[in-house]
Coordinates of C-alpha atoms and ligand atoms in Angstrom, one line a residue:
Chain P
M1 CA -24.9 32.3 4.9
T2 CA -24.4 29.3 3.0
A3 CA -21.2 29.1 1.1
R4 CA -20.8 27.0 -1.9
V5 CA -17.9 24.8 -1.3
V6 CA -18.4 22.9 -4.8
E7 CA -19.4 24.8 -8.0
V8 CA -19.4 22.9 -11.2
S9 CA -20.2 24.7 -14.4
N10 CA -20.5 23.7 -18.1
L11 CA -18.3 20.6 -17.3
V12 CA -17.6 18.8 -20.3
F13 CA -15.3 15.5 -20.3
G14 CA -14.7 12.7 -22.8
Y15 CA -12.1 9.9 -22.2
D16 CA -11.3 9.5 -26.0
K17 CA -10.3 12.9 -27.5
R18 CA -10.8 11.8 -30.8
D19 CA -14.1 10.9 -30.3
K20 CA -17.3 13.3 -30.5
E21 CA -18.9 10.9 -28.0
Q22 CA -18.6 12.7 -24.3
T23 CA -18.6 10.8 -21.1
L24 CA -20.0 13.8 -19.3
T25 CA -22.0 16.7 -21.2
D26 CA -22.7 19.9 -19.9
I27 CA -22.7 19.3 -15.9
N28 CA -23.9 22.3 -13.8
F29 CA -24.4 22.2 -10.0
S30 CA -23.3 23.4 -6.9
V31 CA -23.0 22.0 -3.2
N32 CA -23.4 24.0 0.0
K33 CA -21.2 23.7 2.9
G34 CA -22.5 20.9 5.1
E35 CA -24.7 19.6 2.7
W36 CA -25.1 15.8 2.2
V37 CA -25.5 15.2 -1.5
A38 CA -26.1 11.7 -3.1
V39 CA -25.3 11.0 -6.6
I40 CA -27.2 8.2 -8.4
G41 CA -27.3 6.7 -11.6
H42 CA -26.8 3.6 -13.6
N43 CA -23.6 1.7 -14.3
G44 CA -21.6 3.7 -16.7
S45 CA -23.6 6.9 -16.3
G46 CA -20.3 8.9 -15.4
K47 CA -20.3 9.1 -11.7
S48 CA -17.0 7.8 -11.0
T49 CA -15.6 10.0 -13.8
L50 CA -17.1 12.9 -12.2
A51 CA -15.4 12.2 -8.9
K52 CA -12.3 12.0 -10.6
L53 CA -12.7 15.2 -12.1
L54 CA -13.5 17.0 -8.8
V55 CA -10.2 16.0 -7.3
G56 CA -8.4 16.7 -10.5
L57 CA -7.3 13.3 -11.6
L58 CA -8.9 14.0 -14.9
E59 CA -8.5 17.2 -17.0
M60 CA -11.7 18.5 -17.9
D61 CA -12.1 19.4 -21.5
D62 CA -14.3 22.3 -20.9
G63 CA -16.1 24.2 -18.0
S64 CA -14.9 24.9 -14.5
I65 CA -14.8 23.4 -11.1
S66 CA -14.2 25.2 -8.1
I67 CA -13.7 23.8 -4.5
A68 CA -13.6 25.7 -1.5
G69 CA -13.4 29.0 -3.6
I70 CA -10.2 27.7 -5.5
N71 CA -10.7 27.4 -9.2
L72 CA -9.3 23.9 -10.1
N73 CA -6.7 23.8 -12.6
D74 CA -3.3 22.2 -13.1
N75 CA -1.5 24.7 -10.7
T76 CA -4.1 24.6 -8.0
K77 CA -4.9 20.9 -7.8
W78 CA -2.5 20.3 -4.9
E79 CA -4.1 22.9 -2.8
V80 CA -7.4 21.7 -3.8
R81 CA -6.8 18.3 -2.7
R82 CA -6.3 19.7 0.5
H83 CA -9.8 20.6 0.8
I84 CA -11.3 17.5 -1.1
G85 CA -10.8 14.0 -0.4
L86 CA -12.0 11.1 -2.5
V87 CA -12.6 7.4 -1.4
F88 CA -12.4 5.1 -4.4
Q89 CA -14.6 2.4 -5.4
N90 CA -12.0 -0.3 -5.2
P91 CA -9.3 0.5 -2.8
E92 CA -7.5 -2.9 -3.7
N93 CA -4.4 -1.4 -5.5
Q94 CA -4.2 1.8 -3.4
F95 CA -2.4 0.7 -0.2
V96 CA 0.9 2.3 0.3
G97 CA 1.6 1.2 3.5
T98 CA 2.6 -2.2 4.9
T99 CA 0.2 -1.9 8.2
V100 CA -3.3 -0.3 8.4
Q101 CA -1.8 2.4 10.5
D102 CA 0.9 3.3 8.2
D103 CA -1.4 3.5 5.3
V104 CA -3.8 5.7 7.3
A105 CA -0.9 8.0 7.9
F106 CA 0.3 8.3 4.4
G107 CA -1.8 11.4 3.5
L108 CA -0.6 13.0 6.8
E109 CA 2.9 12.3 5.8
N110 CA 2.5 14.1 2.8
I111 CA 1.5 17.4 4.3
N112 CA 4.4 17.1 6.5
M113 CA 2.3 16.9 9.8
P114 CA 4.4 16.5 13.0
Y115 CA 4.7 13.0 14.4
E116 CA 2.5 13.9 17.7
E117 CA -0.4 15.3 15.8
M118 CA -0.2 12.8 13.2
N119 CA -0.6 9.8 15.8
N120 CA -3.6 11.4 17.2
R121 CA -5.3 11.7 13.8
V122 CA -4.7 8.1 12.8
E123 CA -6.0 6.9 16.1
E124 CA -9.1 9.1 15.9
A125 CA -9.5 7.9 12.2
L126 CA -9.0 4.4 13.1
K127 CA -11.6 4.6 15.8
M128 CA -14.2 6.4 13.5
V129 CA -14.0 3.3 11.0
D130 CA -13.7 0.8 14.1
L131 CA -10.4 -0.6 13.0
S132 CA -8.3 0.1 16.0
E133 CA -7.7 -3.5 16.6
L134 CA -6.5 -4.3 13.3
R135 CA -4.0 -1.3 13.1
F136 CA -0.7 -3.5 12.7
H137 CA -2.2 -5.7 10.2
D138 CA -1.3 -5.8 6.3
P139 CA -4.2 -3.7 4.5
S140 CA -3.7 -6.0 1.4
R141 CA -4.6 -9.0 3.5
L142 CA -7.9 -7.8 4.9
S143 CA -11.4 -8.6 3.7
G144 CA -13.0 -6.3 1.1
G145 CA -15.1 -4.2 3.8
Q146 CA -12.2 -3.9 6.0
K147 CA -10.1 -2.6 3.1
Q148 CA -12.8 -0.1 2.3
R149 CA -12.6 1.1 6.1
V150 CA -8.9 1.6 5.8
A151 CA -9.3 3.7 2.6
L152 CA -12.0 5.8 4.3
A153 CA -9.8 6.2 7.4
G154 CA -7.0 7.3 5.1
I155 CA -9.0 10.3 3.8
L156 CA -10.9 11.1 7.0
A157 CA -7.7 11.5 9.0
L158 CA -7.0 14.3 6.5
R159 CA -10.2 16.0 7.6
P160 CA -11.0 17.3 4.2
S161 CA -13.9 20.0 4.1
V162 CA -15.7 17.8 1.4
L163 CA -15.5 14.2 1.1
V164 CA -16.3 12.5 -1.9
L165 CA -17.5 8.8 -1.5
D166 CA -17.5 6.7 -4.8
E167 CA -19.5 3.6 -3.5
A168 CA -16.9 3.5 -0.8
L169 CA -19.2 1.3 1.6
V170 CA -20.6 -1.3 -0.8
M171 CA -18.6 -4.1 0.7
L172 CA -19.5 -3.3 4.2
D173 CA -21.9 -5.6 5.9
P174 CA -25.4 -3.8 6.6
G175 CA -24.7 -3.3 10.6
S176 CA -21.2 -1.8 10.2
R177 CA -22.2 0.3 7.2
R178 CA -25.3 1.8 9.2
E179 CA -22.9 2.6 12.0
L180 CA -20.3 4.2 9.5
L181 CA -23.2 6.2 7.9
L182 CA -24.1 7.5 11.3
T183 CA -20.7 8.4 12.1
L184 CA -20.4 10.4 8.8
K185 CA -23.7 12.0 9.4
Q186 CA -22.4 13.3 12.7
L187 CA -19.2 14.8 11.1
N188 CA -21.4 16.1 8.4
K189 CA -23.6 17.9 10.9
S190 CA -21.2 18.8 13.8
S191 CA -18.2 19.8 11.8
D192 CA -19.6 20.9 8.6
M193 CA -18.0 18.2 6.5
T194 CA -19.5 18.4 3.0
I195 CA -20.3 15.0 1.8
I196 CA -20.9 13.9 -1.9
S197 CA -21.8 10.1 -1.9
I198 CA -22.0 8.3 -5.1
T199 CA -24.3 5.3 -4.4
H200 CA -26.6 2.6 -5.5
D201 CA -28.4 2.3 -2.3
M202 CA -31.5 4.1 -2.7
D203 CA -32.3 3.9 0.9
E204 CA -28.9 5.7 1.9
A205 CA -29.7 8.4 -1.1
A206 CA -33.3 9.0 0.4
E207 CA -31.6 10.0 3.5
A208 CA -29.5 12.7 1.7
D209 CA -30.2 16.4 1.7
R210 CA -30.2 16.5 -2.3
I211 CA -30.0 13.9 -5.0
L212 CA -28.1 14.5 -8.2
L213 CA -29.4 12.2 -10.9
L214 CA -26.8 11.4 -13.7
E215 CA -28.1 9.5 -17.0
A216 CA -25.8 8.7 -19.6
G217 CA -23.2 11.4 -18.7
R218 CA -26.1 14.2 -18.1
L219 CA -27.1 15.6 -15.0
V220 CA -31.1 15.0 -15.8
D221 CA -32.4 16.2 -12.1
S222 CA -31.1 17.5 -9.0
G223 CA -33.4 18.1 -6.0
K224 CA -34.9 16.8 -2.6
P225 CA -35.1 13.0 -2.4
S226 CA -38.9 13.3 -2.2
D227 CA -39.2 15.1 -5.6
V228 CA -36.4 13.2 -7.3
F229 CA -38.2 9.8 -6.5
S230 CA -41.8 10.9 -7.4
K231 CA -40.8 12.5 -10.4
H232 CA -38.6 9.5 -11.9
Q233 CA -40.7 6.6 -11.3
Q234 CA -38.4 4.4 -13.3
L235 CA -36.1 4.6 -10.4
E236 CA -35.7 1.7 -8.0
P237 CA -37.5 3.5 -5.1
P238 CA -36.3 3.4 -1.3
F239 CA -37.8 1.2 1.0
S240 CA -40.4 3.5 2.6
E241 CA -41.4 4.6 -1.2
A242 CA -41.6 0.9 -2.3
L243 CA -43.9 0.3 0.7
R244 CA -46.1 3.3 -0.2
R245 CA -46.6 2.3 -3.6
M246 CA -47.5 -1.3 -2.7
L247 CA -49.8 -0.3 0.0
K248 CA -51.4 2.3 -2.5
R249 CA -52.2 -0.6 -5.0
Q250 CA -53.9 -2.4 -2.1
K251 CA -55.9 0.5 -0.5
N252 CA -56.9 3.8 -2.0
T253 CA -56.6 6.0 1.1
V254 CA -52.9 6.0 0.8
P255 CA -51.5 9.3 0.1
D256 CA -50.2 9.6 -3.4
T257 CA -47.2 11.8 -2.6
Y258 CA -43.7 10.6 -1.9
M259 CA -43.3 9.9 2.0
T260 CA -40.1 9.5 3.9
E261 CA -39.6 6.7 6.3
E262 CA -40.8 8.9 9.3
E263 CA -43.7 10.2 7.4
L264 CA -44.7 6.9 6.5
V265 CA -44.4 5.5 10.0
N266 CA -46.4 8.5 11.3
W267 CA -49.1 8.0 8.8
L268 CA -49.2 4.3 9.4
C269 CA -49.6 4.6 13.1
K270 CA -52.3 7.4 12.6
S271 CA -54.4 5.5 10.1
H272 CA -53.9 2.3 12.2
L273 CA -55.2 4.1 15.1
K274 CA -58.3 5.2 13.3
M275 CA -59.1 1.7 12.2
Chain E
M1 CA 9.6 -19.5 -5.0
N2 CA 9.8 -20.1 -1.5
K3 CA 13.4 -21.5 -1.4
L4 CA 15.1 -18.2 -1.4
I5 CA 16.1 -17.5 2.2
L6 CA 18.3 -14.6 1.6
G7 CA 15.7 -11.4 1.6
R8 CA 13.1 -13.1 3.8
F9 CA 11.6 -12.0 7.3
F10 CA 11.0 -14.3 10.0
P11 CA 8.8 -12.8 12.6
G12 CA 10.2 -13.2 16.2
E13 CA 10.9 -11.5 19.5
S14 CA 14.6 -11.9 19.7
I15 CA 16.9 -9.1 20.6
L16 CA 17.9 -9.0 17.2
H17 CA 14.5 -8.3 16.0
Q18 CA 14.3 -5.4 18.6
M19 CA 17.2 -3.6 17.4
D20 CA 17.1 -0.6 15.1
P21 CA 17.4 -1.3 11.7
R22 CA 19.9 1.3 11.1
A23 CA 22.2 -0.3 13.8
K24 CA 21.6 -3.7 12.0
L25 CA 22.6 -2.4 8.6
L26 CA 25.6 -0.6 9.8
A27 CA 27.1 -3.5 11.7
G28 CA 26.3 -5.8 8.8
V29 CA 28.2 -3.6 6.3
Y30 CA 30.8 -3.0 8.7
F31 CA 31.4 -6.8 9.4
I32 CA 31.8 -7.4 5.6
L33 CA 34.6 -4.9 5.6
V34 CA 36.3 -6.1 8.8
L35 CA 36.1 -9.6 7.4
F36 CA 39.3 -8.6 5.5
V37 CA 41.4 -7.7 8.5
A38 CA 41.5 -11.4 9.4
N39 CA 44.3 -13.4 8.0
N40 CA 45.1 -16.5 10.2
W41 CA 43.2 -19.3 12.0
Q42 CA 42.9 -17.2 15.2
S43 CA 41.3 -14.3 13.6
Y44 CA 39.2 -16.4 11.6
G45 CA 38.2 -18.2 14.8
L46 CA 36.9 -15.0 16.4
L47 CA 34.8 -14.1 13.5
W48 CA 33.2 -17.5 13.3
I49 CA 32.4 -17.4 17.2
F50 CA 31.0 -13.9 16.5
T51 CA 29.0 -15.3 13.6
L52 CA 27.5 -18.2 15.2
V53 CA 26.6 -16.2 18.4
V54 CA 24.9 -13.8 16.3
M55 CA 22.9 -16.5 14.6
Y56 CA 22.1 -18.0 17.9
L57 CA 20.8 -14.8 19.1
S58 CA 18.6 -14.4 16.2
G59 CA 16.3 -17.4 17.3
V60 CA 16.1 -18.9 13.9
K61 CA 17.0 -22.5 13.3
F62 CA 20.5 -23.1 12.0
S63 CA 19.0 -25.3 9.2
V64 CA 17.4 -22.2 7.8
Y65 CA 21.0 -20.4 7.5
I66 CA 22.1 -23.5 5.7
R67 CA 19.3 -23.2 3.2
G68 CA 20.3 -19.6 2.8
V69 CA 23.6 -20.8 1.5
R70 CA 22.7 -23.6 -0.7
P71 CA 21.5 -21.5 -3.7
L72 CA 25.1 -20.1 -3.9
I73 CA 27.1 -23.1 -3.1
W74 CA 28.3 -23.6 -6.6
L75 CA 29.6 -20.1 -6.9
I76 CA 31.5 -20.4 -3.7
L77 CA 32.9 -23.9 -4.6
F78 CA 34.0 -22.3 -7.9
T79 CA 35.6 -19.4 -6.5
V80 CA 37.4 -21.7 -4.0
T81 CA 38.8 -24.1 -6.5
L82 CA 40.2 -21.5 -8.5
Q83 CA 41.9 -20.2 -5.5
I84 CA 43.2 -23.5 -4.7
L85 CA 44.4 -24.1 -8.2
F86 CA 46.2 -20.9 -9.0
T87 CA 47.7 -20.0 -5.8
S88 CA 51.5 -21.2 -5.4
G89 CA 53.5 -21.0 -2.4
G90 CA 54.6 -23.3 0.7
K91 CA 54.5 -26.9 0.3
I92 CA 53.5 -28.0 -3.3
Y93 CA 51.4 -31.2 -3.6
L94 CA 50.7 -31.1 -7.2
D95 CA 52.1 -29.2 -10.0
V96 CA 50.6 -29.5 -13.7
G97 CA 51.4 -26.6 -15.9
P98 CA 49.8 -23.5 -14.4
I99 CA 47.8 -25.4 -12.1
T100 CA 49.4 -25.9 -8.7
V101 CA 47.7 -27.5 -5.4
S102 CA 49.9 -26.1 -2.6
N103 CA 49.6 -25.5 1.1
F104 CA 49.2 -21.8 0.6
G105 CA 46.5 -22.3 -1.9
I106 CA 44.5 -24.9 0.3
I107 CA 44.8 -22.4 2.9
S108 CA 43.5 -19.2 1.3
G109 CA 40.8 -21.3 -0.2
I110 CA 39.5 -22.2 3.2
Y111 CA 39.7 -18.6 4.3
I112 CA 37.6 -17.6 1.1
F113 CA 35.2 -20.0 1.8
C114 CA 34.7 -19.1 5.3
R115 CA 34.5 -15.3 4.1
F116 CA 31.7 -16.2 1.7
V117 CA 29.9 -18.0 4.0
M118 CA 29.8 -15.7 6.9
I119 CA 29.0 -13.0 4.5
I120 CA 25.8 -14.9 3.6
F121 CA 25.2 -15.8 7.2
I122 CA 25.4 -12.0 8.6
S123 CA 23.3 -10.7 5.8
T124 CA 20.6 -13.4 6.3
V125 CA 20.6 -12.5 10.0
V126 CA 19.9 -8.8 9.0
T127 CA 17.2 -9.8 6.6
L128 CA 15.5 -12.4 8.7
T129 CA 15.2 -10.2 11.7
T130 CA 14.2 -7.1 10.1
K131 CA 10.9 -6.3 8.3
P132 CA 11.2 -5.4 4.8
I133 CA 9.8 -1.9 5.4
D134 CA 12.1 -1.4 8.5
L135 CA 14.9 -2.2 6.3
T136 CA 14.0 0.3 3.6
D137 CA 13.5 2.8 6.4
G138 CA 17.0 2.1 7.9
I139 CA 18.5 2.3 4.2
N140 CA 16.5 5.7 3.9
A141 CA 17.9 6.9 7.1
L142 CA 21.5 5.9 6.3
L143 CA 21.4 7.4 2.8
K144 CA 20.0 10.7 4.0
P145 CA 23.2 12.4 3.6
L146 CA 23.1 11.6 -0.2
K147 CA 20.2 14.2 -0.4
R148 CA 22.9 16.8 -0.7
L149 CA 24.0 15.6 -3.9
K150 CA 20.6 15.8 -5.1
I151 CA 20.0 12.0 -5.0
P152 CA 16.2 11.6 -4.4
V153 CA 16.7 9.1 -1.4
D154 CA 13.1 9.5 0.0
E155 CA 11.6 8.7 -3.5
I156 CA 13.8 6.0 -4.0
S157 CA 12.9 4.3 -0.6
L158 CA 9.2 4.9 -1.1
M159 CA 9.5 3.3 -4.3
L160 CA 11.2 0.2 -2.9
S161 CA 8.6 0.1 -0.1
I162 CA 5.7 0.0 -2.6
S163 CA 7.5 -2.5 -4.6
L164 CA 8.1 -4.7 -1.7
R165 CA 4.3 -4.3 -0.9
F166 CA 3.2 -5.6 -4.3
I167 CA 5.5 -8.5 -4.7
P168 CA 3.2 -11.1 -2.9
N169 CA 0.2 -9.4 -5.0
L170 CA 2.2 -10.2 -8.1
L171 CA 3.2 -13.7 -7.1
D172 CA -0.4 -14.4 -6.5
E173 CA -1.5 -13.0 -9.7
T174 CA 1.3 -14.9 -11.5
Q175 CA -0.3 -18.2 -10.1
K176 CA -3.8 -17.2 -11.2
V177 CA -2.5 -16.4 -14.5
M178 CA -0.6 -19.7 -14.9
D179 CA -3.8 -21.5 -13.5
A180 CA -5.9 -19.8 -16.1
Q181 CA -3.5 -20.7 -18.9
R182 CA -3.3 -24.3 -17.9
A183 CA -7.3 -24.4 -17.9
R184 CA -6.8 -23.6 -21.6
G185 CA -4.2 -26.5 -22.0
T186 CA -0.8 -24.9 -21.8
E187 CA 1.7 -27.2 -20.2
F188 CA 4.5 -25.2 -18.4
G189 CA 8.1 -26.7 -18.3
E190 CA 7.4 -29.1 -21.4
G191 CA 9.2 -29.3 -24.6
N192 CA 12.4 -27.6 -25.8
L193 CA 13.6 -24.2 -24.8
L194 CA 12.0 -22.3 -27.3
R195 CA 8.5 -24.0 -26.6
Q196 CA 9.0 -23.3 -23.0
M197 CA 9.7 -19.6 -23.6
K198 CA 6.6 -19.5 -25.9
T199 CA 4.4 -20.6 -22.9
L200 CA 5.9 -17.9 -20.9
V201 CA 4.3 -15.1 -23.4
P202 CA 1.0 -15.5 -22.5
I203 CA 1.8 -15.3 -18.6
F204 CA 3.9 -12.1 -19.0
L205 CA 1.3 -10.2 -21.2
P206 CA -1.4 -10.2 -18.7
L207 CA 0.9 -9.7 -15.8
F208 CA 2.3 -6.7 -17.6
A209 CA -1.1 -5.3 -18.4
S210 CA -2.6 -5.6 -15.1
S211 CA 0.6 -4.3 -13.4
L212 CA 0.1 -1.1 -15.6
N213 CA -3.5 -1.0 -14.2
R214 CA -2.2 -1.4 -10.8
A215 CA 0.3 1.2 -11.3
E216 CA -2.3 3.7 -12.4
D217 CA -4.6 3.0 -9.5
M218 CA -1.7 3.4 -7.3
A219 CA -0.9 6.7 -8.7
N220 CA -4.4 7.8 -8.4
G221 CA -4.7 6.9 -4.7
M222 CA -1.4 8.7 -3.8
E223 CA -2.2 11.7 -5.6
T224 CA -5.5 12.1 -4.0
R225 CA -3.9 11.7 -0.7
G226 CA -1.5 14.5 -1.7
Y227 CA 1.5 12.8 -2.5
Q228 CA 3.9 15.1 -4.5
S229 CA 7.5 14.0 -5.2
G230 CA 10.0 16.3 -4.1
E231 CA 7.9 17.7 -1.4
K232 CA 8.9 17.5 2.1
R233 CA 7.3 14.7 4.0
S234 CA 7.1 13.8 7.7
T235 CA 7.5 10.1 8.6
F236 CA 4.9 8.1 10.7
R237 CA 7.1 5.2 11.1
Q238 CA 9.9 6.5 13.9
L239 CA 13.2 4.7 14.2
A240 CA 14.3 4.8 17.8
W241 CA 18.0 4.2 18.7
K242 CA 18.1 2.4 22.1
R243 CA 20.7 1.0 24.4
K244 CA 21.0 -2.1 22.6
D245 CA 21.9 -0.7 19.4
T246 CA 24.7 1.4 20.9
L247 CA 25.6 -1.9 22.6
C248 CA 25.7 -3.5 19.1
I249 CA 28.2 -0.8 17.7
G250 CA 30.3 -1.2 20.7
T251 CA 30.5 -5.1 20.2
M252 CA 31.7 -4.3 16.5
I253 CA 34.4 -2.2 17.8
I254 CA 35.6 -5.0 20.2
L255 CA 35.5 -7.2 17.5
T256 CA 37.8 -5.0 15.5
F257 CA 40.2 -4.7 18.3
G258 CA 40.2 -8.5 18.7
L259 CA 40.9 -9.0 15.1
I260 CA 43.8 -6.6 15.1
V261 CA 45.4 -8.1 18.1
L262 CA 45.1 -11.7 16.9
R263 CA 46.2 -10.8 13.3
T264 CA 49.5 -9.1 14.6
G265 CA 51.2 -12.5 14.1
G266 CA 50.5 -12.2 10.4
F267 CA 51.6 -15.5 9.9
I268 CA 50.0 -18.7 8.6
H269 CA 50.8 -21.3 11.3
Ligands
ATP1 N1 -10.3 4.8 -18.2 C1 -11.2 4.9 -18.9 N2 -11.0 4.9 -20.2 C2 -12.2 5.2 -21.1 N3 -13.1 5.1 -20.8 C3 -13.7 4.9 -19.5 C4 -12.7 4.8 -18.3 N4 -13.3 4.8 -17.1 C5 -14.5 4.8 -17.4 N5 -14.8 5.0 -19.0 C6 -16.0 4.8 -19.5 O1 -16.7 6.0 -19.1 C7 -18.2 6.0 -18.7 C8 -18.5 6.3 -17.3 O2 -17.9 5.4 -16.5 P1 -17.9 5.8 -14.9 O3 -16.7 4.9 -14.3 O4 -17.8 7.1 -14.6 O5 -19.5 5.1 -14.7 P2 -20.0 4.9 -13.3 O6 -21.3 5.9 -13.2 O7 -19.1 5.4 -12.3 O8 -20.5 3.5 -13.3 P3 -20.6 2.4 -12.0 O9 -21.9 2.5 -11.4 O10 -20.4 1.1 -12.6 O11 -19.5 2.5 -11.0 C9 -18.2 4.5 -19.2 O12 -19.0 4.1 -20.3 C10 -16.9 3.8 -19.2 O13 -16.9 2.7 -20.2
MG2 MG1 -18.1 4.2 -10.6

């Protein structure tokens, strides 16, 4: 049985309540436990707004959100936040602690966790993001990518069942980014941590189980990466798809449907062998 | 802005650096109270010995402490002068109307000077050897009993520690805004007072606005990590009372006895 950990129905939200213009209009989707969902869309399409609504930082105008079976409202938002964690686009102004480890522990202190357990969790989270050496440093004096890792560790330590990443890895160098994505993927598979990742990186999105495509505050598509990328040709395609389209222009034998990296590699090997 | 010594932290490995902030705070506050027991040159001498030894133990250069006194020197001299001019008794050297310069006046002036300087030295020792965050933790721990009176001690100390954490950011930002205004032709510190005040407006407005934004970001971050004021929280930073801390309290008790013994003469010799 796949349980739905996130259910959003008829969600409506506007920043300016006097304005008829809405930032998000009639959003409907649900996410299953253990799923990895990528949310993509242009700047200003409402991705960050959606993330803030999911954790109850903004109050919806209409519709409903339910996280891990709890209907989100003003009374339940504290309970909901025990199940869902959000890593922000820019962690710059969000460091509470004066050292990395103090900051990572902040969320654990808030749930009144005993010291011993807290210590273990902090250690574990720091290891996951590869920051163990910098644990005594001042987070506000770290580099952009390191800051993002601190922020991520702060949420990972809480072990939320749903992890929302709002472009949380954009400042990481490609190597550590790949590594971190791999770690997250492991968590996603082994401990069923549901991940909703807002991203502009189409290669990362192509790896997701499902893609949600936002356009001007509306959810215009939701489906497997292959479907979404073949249907919306205006999207910047992931590397494998870009390559396929390029090859297609050169040679007609290239298949006309979307291919994942693996499929493309297989096809290339096979066709190459035939030549 | 880097001139202020009182309230700054000097990283180091001295025995004072390793002490528990609670012990240092308690001892510091106690020292200020016990100062008033001294009333003759012997007891003041003992206090000076104590102060100088503590300063030496901190491992911070003596000149740093002197710099700590400098911003307050006029206030101190003013108080001392008043004391000298308006105390009478003993041998009188000068007497003009209400103003008298006397034996007693000069001596009590010297004592007041010593008290001021020792208070500054000792509090500087405490802040120089304790990280601001540890200081807040220490204050928090010592004020804990006030919670019974419904005073939100935890909230206040969290507020304090977050403010401490933002001070460097704010200073950086002030610099940035000032540079930006300079690039637009503003000259700071020029013209009469009114003109100078006017040039400050374009600094404070952006600073104020950005502080509000920062505060909102901070609140969002804290909320998503489950911070709720008034809820029971555990603490990750643990304070550990060690042997040297007990030793420190013991030293304070011995100091008190010493002062009482030396004081009992009670006379100015
Ligand atoms: N605090 C706010 N007050 C008013 N309007 C806002 C606020 N934050 C965002 N908006 C508006 O809401 C819309 C959606 O913004 P949002 O930040 O959700 O976009 P996004 O999809 O996350 O973009 P990006 O890819 O740049 O992160 C934008 O038009 C923006 O101007
Ligand atoms: Mg955004």
